PDB file of C-alpha atoms in Angstrom:
ATOM      1  CA  MET A  30      -1.324 -32.491 -51.627  1.00  0.00           C
ATOM      2  CA  LEU A  31      -0.462 -33.816 -55.067  1.00  0.00           C
ATOM      3  CA  LYS A  32      -3.217 -34.282 -57.651  1.00  0.00           C
ATOM      4  CA  LYS A  33      -2.574 -35.876 -61.016  1.00  0.00           C
ATOM      5  CA  THR A  34      -4.390 -37.468 -63.903  1.00  0.00           C
ATOM      6  CA  VAL A  35      -3.233 -41.072 -64.118  1.00  0.00           C
ATOM      7  CA  LEU A  36      -5.072 -42.067 -67.283  1.00  0.00           C
ATOM      8  CA  GLU A  37      -7.005 -40.143 -69.923  1.00  0.00           C
ATOM      9  CA  MET A  38      -8.546 -41.777 -73.001  1.00  0.00           C
ATOM     10  CA  PRO A  39     -10.714 -39.245 -74.865  1.00  0.00           C
ATOM     11  CA  GLY A  40     -12.654 -39.987 -78.035  1.00  0.00           C
ATOM     12  CA  GLY A  41     -13.645 -43.319 -79.475  1.00  0.00           C
ATOM     13  CA  GLY A  42     -16.275 -44.949 -77.296  1.00  0.00           C
ATOM     14  CA  ALA A  43     -16.504 -43.842 -73.680  1.00  0.00           C
ATOM     15  CA  ARG A  44     -14.332 -41.006 -72.414  1.00  0.00           C
ATOM     16  CA  VAL A  45     -12.368 -42.574 -69.578  1.00  0.00           C
ATOM     17  CA  SER A  46     -10.145 -40.859 -67.046  1.00  0.00           C
ATOM     18  CA  GLU A  47      -8.581 -41.726 -63.722  1.00  0.00           C
ATOM     19  CA  GLU A  48      -7.526 -39.168 -61.140  1.00  0.00           C
ATOM     20  CA  GLN A  49      -5.370 -39.710 -58.089  1.00  0.00           C
ATOM     21  CA  GLN A  50      -4.704 -37.461 -55.099  1.00  0.00           C
ATOM     22  CA  LEU A  51      -1.909 -38.087 -52.606  1.00  0.00           C
ATOM     23  CA  LEU A  52      -1.388 -36.591 -49.175  1.00  0.00           C
ATOM     24  CA  ALA A  53       1.733 -37.482 -47.173  1.00  0.00           C
ATOM     25  CA  LEU A  54       1.947 -36.627 -43.474  1.00  0.00           C
ATOM     26  CA  GLN A  55       4.974 -37.050 -41.252  1.00  0.00           C
ATOM     27  CA  ILE A  56       3.828 -38.166 -37.811  1.00  0.00           C
ATOM     28  CA  PRO A  57       6.108 -37.385 -34.835  1.00  0.00           C
ATOM     29  CA  ASP A  58       8.019 -40.421 -33.498  1.00  0.00           C
ATOM     30  CA  ASN A  59       7.246 -42.376 -36.671  1.00  0.00           C
ATOM     31  CA  THR A  60       9.923 -43.021 -39.287  1.00  0.00           C
ATOM     32  CA  ALA A  61       7.551 -43.674 -42.198  1.00  0.00           C
ATOM     33  CA  PRO A  62       5.119 -41.052 -43.526  1.00  0.00           C
ATOM     34  CA  LEU A  63       1.404 -41.717 -43.522  1.00  0.00           C
ATOM     35  CA  ILE A  64       0.148 -41.624 -47.118  1.00  0.00           C
ATOM     36  CA  LEU A  65      -3.513 -41.191 -48.059  1.00  0.00           C
ATOM     37  CA  SER A  66      -4.573 -41.613 -51.682  1.00  0.00           C
ATOM     38  CA  THR A  67      -7.918 -41.251 -53.406  1.00  0.00           C
ATOM     39  CA  GLU A  68      -8.657 -42.403 -56.938  1.00  0.00           C
ATOM     40  CA  ARG A  69     -11.673 -41.757 -59.116  1.00  0.00           C
ATOM     41  CA  ARG A  70     -12.474 -43.519 -62.391  1.00  0.00           C
ATOM     42  CA  ILE A  71     -14.746 -41.607 -64.740  1.00  0.00           C
ATOM     43  CA  ALA A  72     -16.412 -42.702 -67.995  1.00  0.00           C
ATOM     44  CA  ASP A  73     -18.768 -40.595 -70.110  1.00  0.00           C
ATOM     45  CA  GLY A  74     -18.656 -37.827 -67.508  1.00  0.00           C
ATOM     46  CA  GLN A  75     -19.894 -40.054 -64.647  1.00  0.00           C
ATOM     47  CA  THR A  76     -17.929 -41.462 -61.735  1.00  0.00           C
ATOM     48  CA  ARG A  77     -17.700 -45.244 -62.107  1.00  0.00           C
ATOM     49  CA  SER A  78     -15.720 -46.030 -58.962  1.00  0.00           C
ATOM     50  CA  THR A  79     -13.769 -44.408 -56.173  1.00  0.00           C
ATOM     51  CA  ARG A  80     -10.994 -45.800 -54.012  1.00  0.00           C
ATOM     52  CA  CYS A  81      -9.602 -44.380 -50.803  1.00  0.00           C
ATOM     53  CA  ALA A  82      -6.415 -45.975 -49.480  1.00  0.00           C
ATOM     54  CA  LEU A  83      -4.221 -45.467 -46.446  1.00  0.00           C
ATOM     55  CA  HIS A  84      -0.577 -46.555 -46.794  1.00  0.00           C
ATOM     56  CA  THR A  85       1.001 -47.395 -43.439  1.00  0.00           C
ATOM     57  CA  ALA A  86       4.082 -49.090 -42.077  1.00  0.00           C
ATOM     58  CA  GLY A  87       2.152 -50.863 -39.297  1.00  0.00           C
ATOM     59  CA  ALA A  88       1.861 -54.561 -38.542  1.00  0.00           C
ATOM     60  CA  PHE A  89      -0.010 -56.134 -41.449  1.00  0.00           C
ATOM     61  CA  LEU A  90      -1.936 -58.970 -39.756  1.00  0.00           C
ATOM     62  CA  SER A  91      -3.049 -56.927 -36.727  1.00  0.00           C
ATOM     63  CA  GLN A  92      -4.339 -54.164 -39.029  1.00  0.00           C
ATOM     64  CA  CYS A  93      -6.205 -56.714 -41.181  1.00  0.00           C
ATOM     65  CA  GLU A  94      -7.680 -58.281 -38.042  1.00  0.00           C
ATOM     66  CA  ALA A  95      -8.985 -54.860 -36.993  1.00  0.00           C
ATOM     67  CA  MET A  96     -10.505 -54.362 -40.465  1.00  0.00           C
ATOM     68  CA  GLY A  97     -12.199 -57.768 -40.165  1.00  0.00           C
ATOM     69  CA  ARG A  98     -13.733 -56.728 -36.841  1.00  0.00           C
ATOM     70  CA  LEU A  99     -14.930 -53.523 -38.530  1.00  0.00           C
ATOM     71  CA  ALA A 100     -16.462 -55.550 -41.375  1.00  0.00           C
ATOM     72  CA  GLY A 101     -18.007 -57.939 -38.842  1.00  0.00           C
ATOM     73  CA  LYS A 102     -17.144 -61.096 -40.782  1.00  0.00           C
ATOM     74  CA  ALA A 103     -14.396 -63.345 -42.093  1.00  0.00           C
ATOM     75  CA  PRO A 104     -12.635 -62.265 -45.298  1.00  0.00           C
ATOM     76  CA  ASP A 105     -14.269 -63.089 -48.625  1.00  0.00           C
ATOM     77  CA  SER A 106     -10.848 -63.376 -50.276  1.00  0.00           C
ATOM     78  CA  ASN A 107      -7.402 -64.133 -48.850  1.00  0.00           C
ATOM     79  CA  GLN A 108      -4.563 -64.536 -51.363  1.00  0.00           C
ATOM     80  CA  ARG A 109      -0.874 -64.742 -50.585  1.00  0.00           C
ATOM     81  CA  TYR A 110       1.996 -64.808 -53.065  1.00  0.00           C
ATOM     82  CA  GLU A 111       5.124 -66.253 -51.461  1.00  0.00           C
ATOM     83  CA  ALA A 112       7.461 -65.315 -54.321  1.00  0.00           C
ATOM     84  CA  THR A 113       6.858 -61.568 -53.982  1.00  0.00           C
ATOM     85  CA  GLY A 114       5.631 -61.305 -50.397  1.00  0.00           C
ATOM     86  CA  ALA A 115       2.332 -59.780 -51.551  1.00  0.00           C
ATOM     87  CA  HIS A 116      -0.795 -60.579 -49.537  1.00  0.00           C
ATOM     88  CA  PHE A 117      -4.357 -59.475 -50.379  1.00  0.00           C
ATOM     89  CA  ILE A 118      -7.280 -59.811 -47.951  1.00  0.00           C
ATOM     90  CA  ARG A 119     -10.707 -58.469 -48.972  1.00  0.00           C
ATOM     91  CA  TRP A 120     -14.233 -58.169 -47.635  1.00  0.00           C
ATOM     92  CA  GLN A 121     -17.267 -57.589 -49.902  1.00  0.00           C
ATOM     93  CA  GLY A 122     -19.890 -55.184 -48.612  1.00  0.00           C
ATOM     94  CA  ILE A 123     -22.338 -52.387 -49.338  1.00  0.00           C
ATOM     95  CA  VAL A 124     -21.816 -48.618 -48.953  1.00  0.00           C
ATOM     96  CA  GLU A 125     -24.871 -46.438 -49.615  1.00  0.00           C
ATOM     97  CA  ASN A 126     -26.522 -49.278 -51.570  1.00  0.00           C
ATOM     98  CA  ARG A 127     -23.429 -49.697 -53.779  1.00  0.00           C
ATOM     99  CA  PRO A 128     -21.108 -52.725 -53.933  1.00  0.00           C
ATOM    100  CA  ALA A 129     -17.898 -52.042 -52.043  1.00  0.00           C
ATOM    101  CA  VAL A 130     -14.654 -53.834 -51.249  1.00  0.00           C
ATOM    102  CA  LEU A 131     -12.712 -53.310 -48.035  1.00  0.00           C
ATOM    103  CA  GLY A 132      -9.082 -54.306 -48.578  1.00  0.00           C
ATOM    104  CA  CYS A 133      -5.977 -54.975 -46.542  1.00  0.00           C
ATOM    105  CA  GLU A 134      -2.850 -55.775 -48.523  1.00  0.00           C
ATOM    106  CA  THR A 135       0.910 -55.810 -48.433  1.00  0.00           C
ATOM    107  CA  THR A 136       2.729 -54.415 -51.400  1.00  0.00           C
ATOM    108  CA  PRO A 137       5.007 -56.763 -53.326  1.00  0.00           C
ATOM    109  CA  GLN A 138       8.653 -56.643 -52.302  1.00  0.00           C
ATOM    110  CA  SER A 139      10.195 -55.151 -55.409  1.00  0.00           C
ATOM    111  CA  PRO A 140      13.210 -52.897 -56.006  1.00  0.00           C
ATOM    112  CA  THR A 141      11.133 -50.869 -58.491  1.00  0.00           C
ATOM    113  CA  LEU A 142       8.477 -49.874 -55.927  1.00  0.00           C
ATOM    114  CA  ALA A 143       9.129 -46.770 -53.867  1.00  0.00           C
ATOM    115  CA  TYR A 144       6.786 -47.854 -51.059  1.00  0.00           C
ATOM    116  CA  SER A 145       6.500 -51.056 -49.081  1.00  0.00           C
ATOM    117  CA  GLY A 146       4.082 -51.597 -46.243  1.00  0.00           C
ATOM    118  CA  THR A 147       0.379 -52.122 -45.599  1.00  0.00           C
ATOM    119  CA  VAL A 148      -2.389 -50.597 -47.697  1.00  0.00           C
ATOM    120  CA  LEU A 149      -5.880 -50.309 -46.166  1.00  0.00           C
ATOM    121  CA  SER A 150      -8.532 -49.394 -48.744  1.00  0.00           C
ATOM    122  CA  LEU A 151     -12.201 -48.977 -49.537  1.00  0.00           C
ATOM    123  CA  THR A 152     -13.385 -49.166 -53.157  1.00  0.00           C
ATOM    124  CA  VAL A 153     -16.981 -48.308 -54.115  1.00  0.00           C
ATOM    125  CA  ASP A 154     -18.547 -49.295 -57.476  1.00  0.00           C
ATOM    126  CA  TYR A 155     -21.050 -46.656 -58.652  1.00  0.00           C
ATOM    127  CA  THR A 156     -22.171 -48.624 -61.707  1.00  0.00           C
ATOM    128  CA  GLN A 157     -24.456 -50.907 -59.663  1.00  0.00           C
ATOM    129  CA  ARG A 158     -27.046 -50.540 -56.911  1.00  0.00           C
ATOM    130  CA  LYS A 159     -27.794 -53.163 -54.288  1.00  0.00           C
ATOM    131  CA  GLY A 160     -31.158 -53.599 -52.611  1.00  0.00           C
ATOM    132  CA  ALA A 161     -33.102 -51.717 -55.265  1.00  0.00           C
ATOM    133  CA  VAL A 162     -36.208 -53.727 -56.110  1.00  0.00           C
ATOM    134  CA  ARG A 163     -37.656 -53.246 -59.548  1.00  0.00           C
ATOM    135  CA  SER A 164     -40.979 -54.712 -60.493  1.00  0.00           C
ATOM    136  CA  SER A 165     -42.535 -54.883 -63.923  1.00  0.00           C
ATOM    137  CA  GLN A 166     -45.917 -55.637 -62.341  1.00  0.00           C
ATOM    138  CA  PRO A 167     -48.316 -52.736 -61.782  1.00  0.00           C
ATOM    139  CA  ARG A 168     -48.791 -51.898 -58.130  1.00  0.00           C
ATOM    140  CA  ALA A 169     -52.190 -51.285 -56.596  1.00  0.00           C
ATOM    141  CA  ASP A 170     -52.671 -50.118 -53.032  1.00  0.00           C
ATOM    142  CA  ALA A 171     -55.846 -51.216 -51.286  1.00  0.00           C
ATOM    143  CA  SER A 172     -57.661 -48.705 -49.161  1.00  0.00           C
ATOM    144  CA  THR A 173     -60.746 -48.904 -46.999  1.00  0.00           C
ATOM    145  CA  GLN A 174     -63.323 -46.154 -47.145  1.00  0.00           C
TER     146      GLN A 174
END
């Protein structure tokens, strides 16, 4: 497993850092390695978001279709860029009361990129909570005696 700091900006306002971990596995009878990456963005000592991604060489549309069945709905975003061959399909959702994005994308076809294939990902935003109800009104519970 490879772990590296991708970005570190100390001082000034918020201390911001981004960490990435990579794990590459060679699967028998498969020419391309399976790559799992996790990223964590931190500001002021608190995790702001995490992303877990699986890089595969599988069939893009069938994998995205399976992700859509998992999400239980049609994609919220579907963008394709003909010039580069990049394609981004995303579903908005909630994970543990936090906004989350489930993604299925193809990487752009570029001679500078070392990897081409399908990336399946889940990104969770820890800066917001969904479903939390806040009331400024005092609450009184009625009881019978």
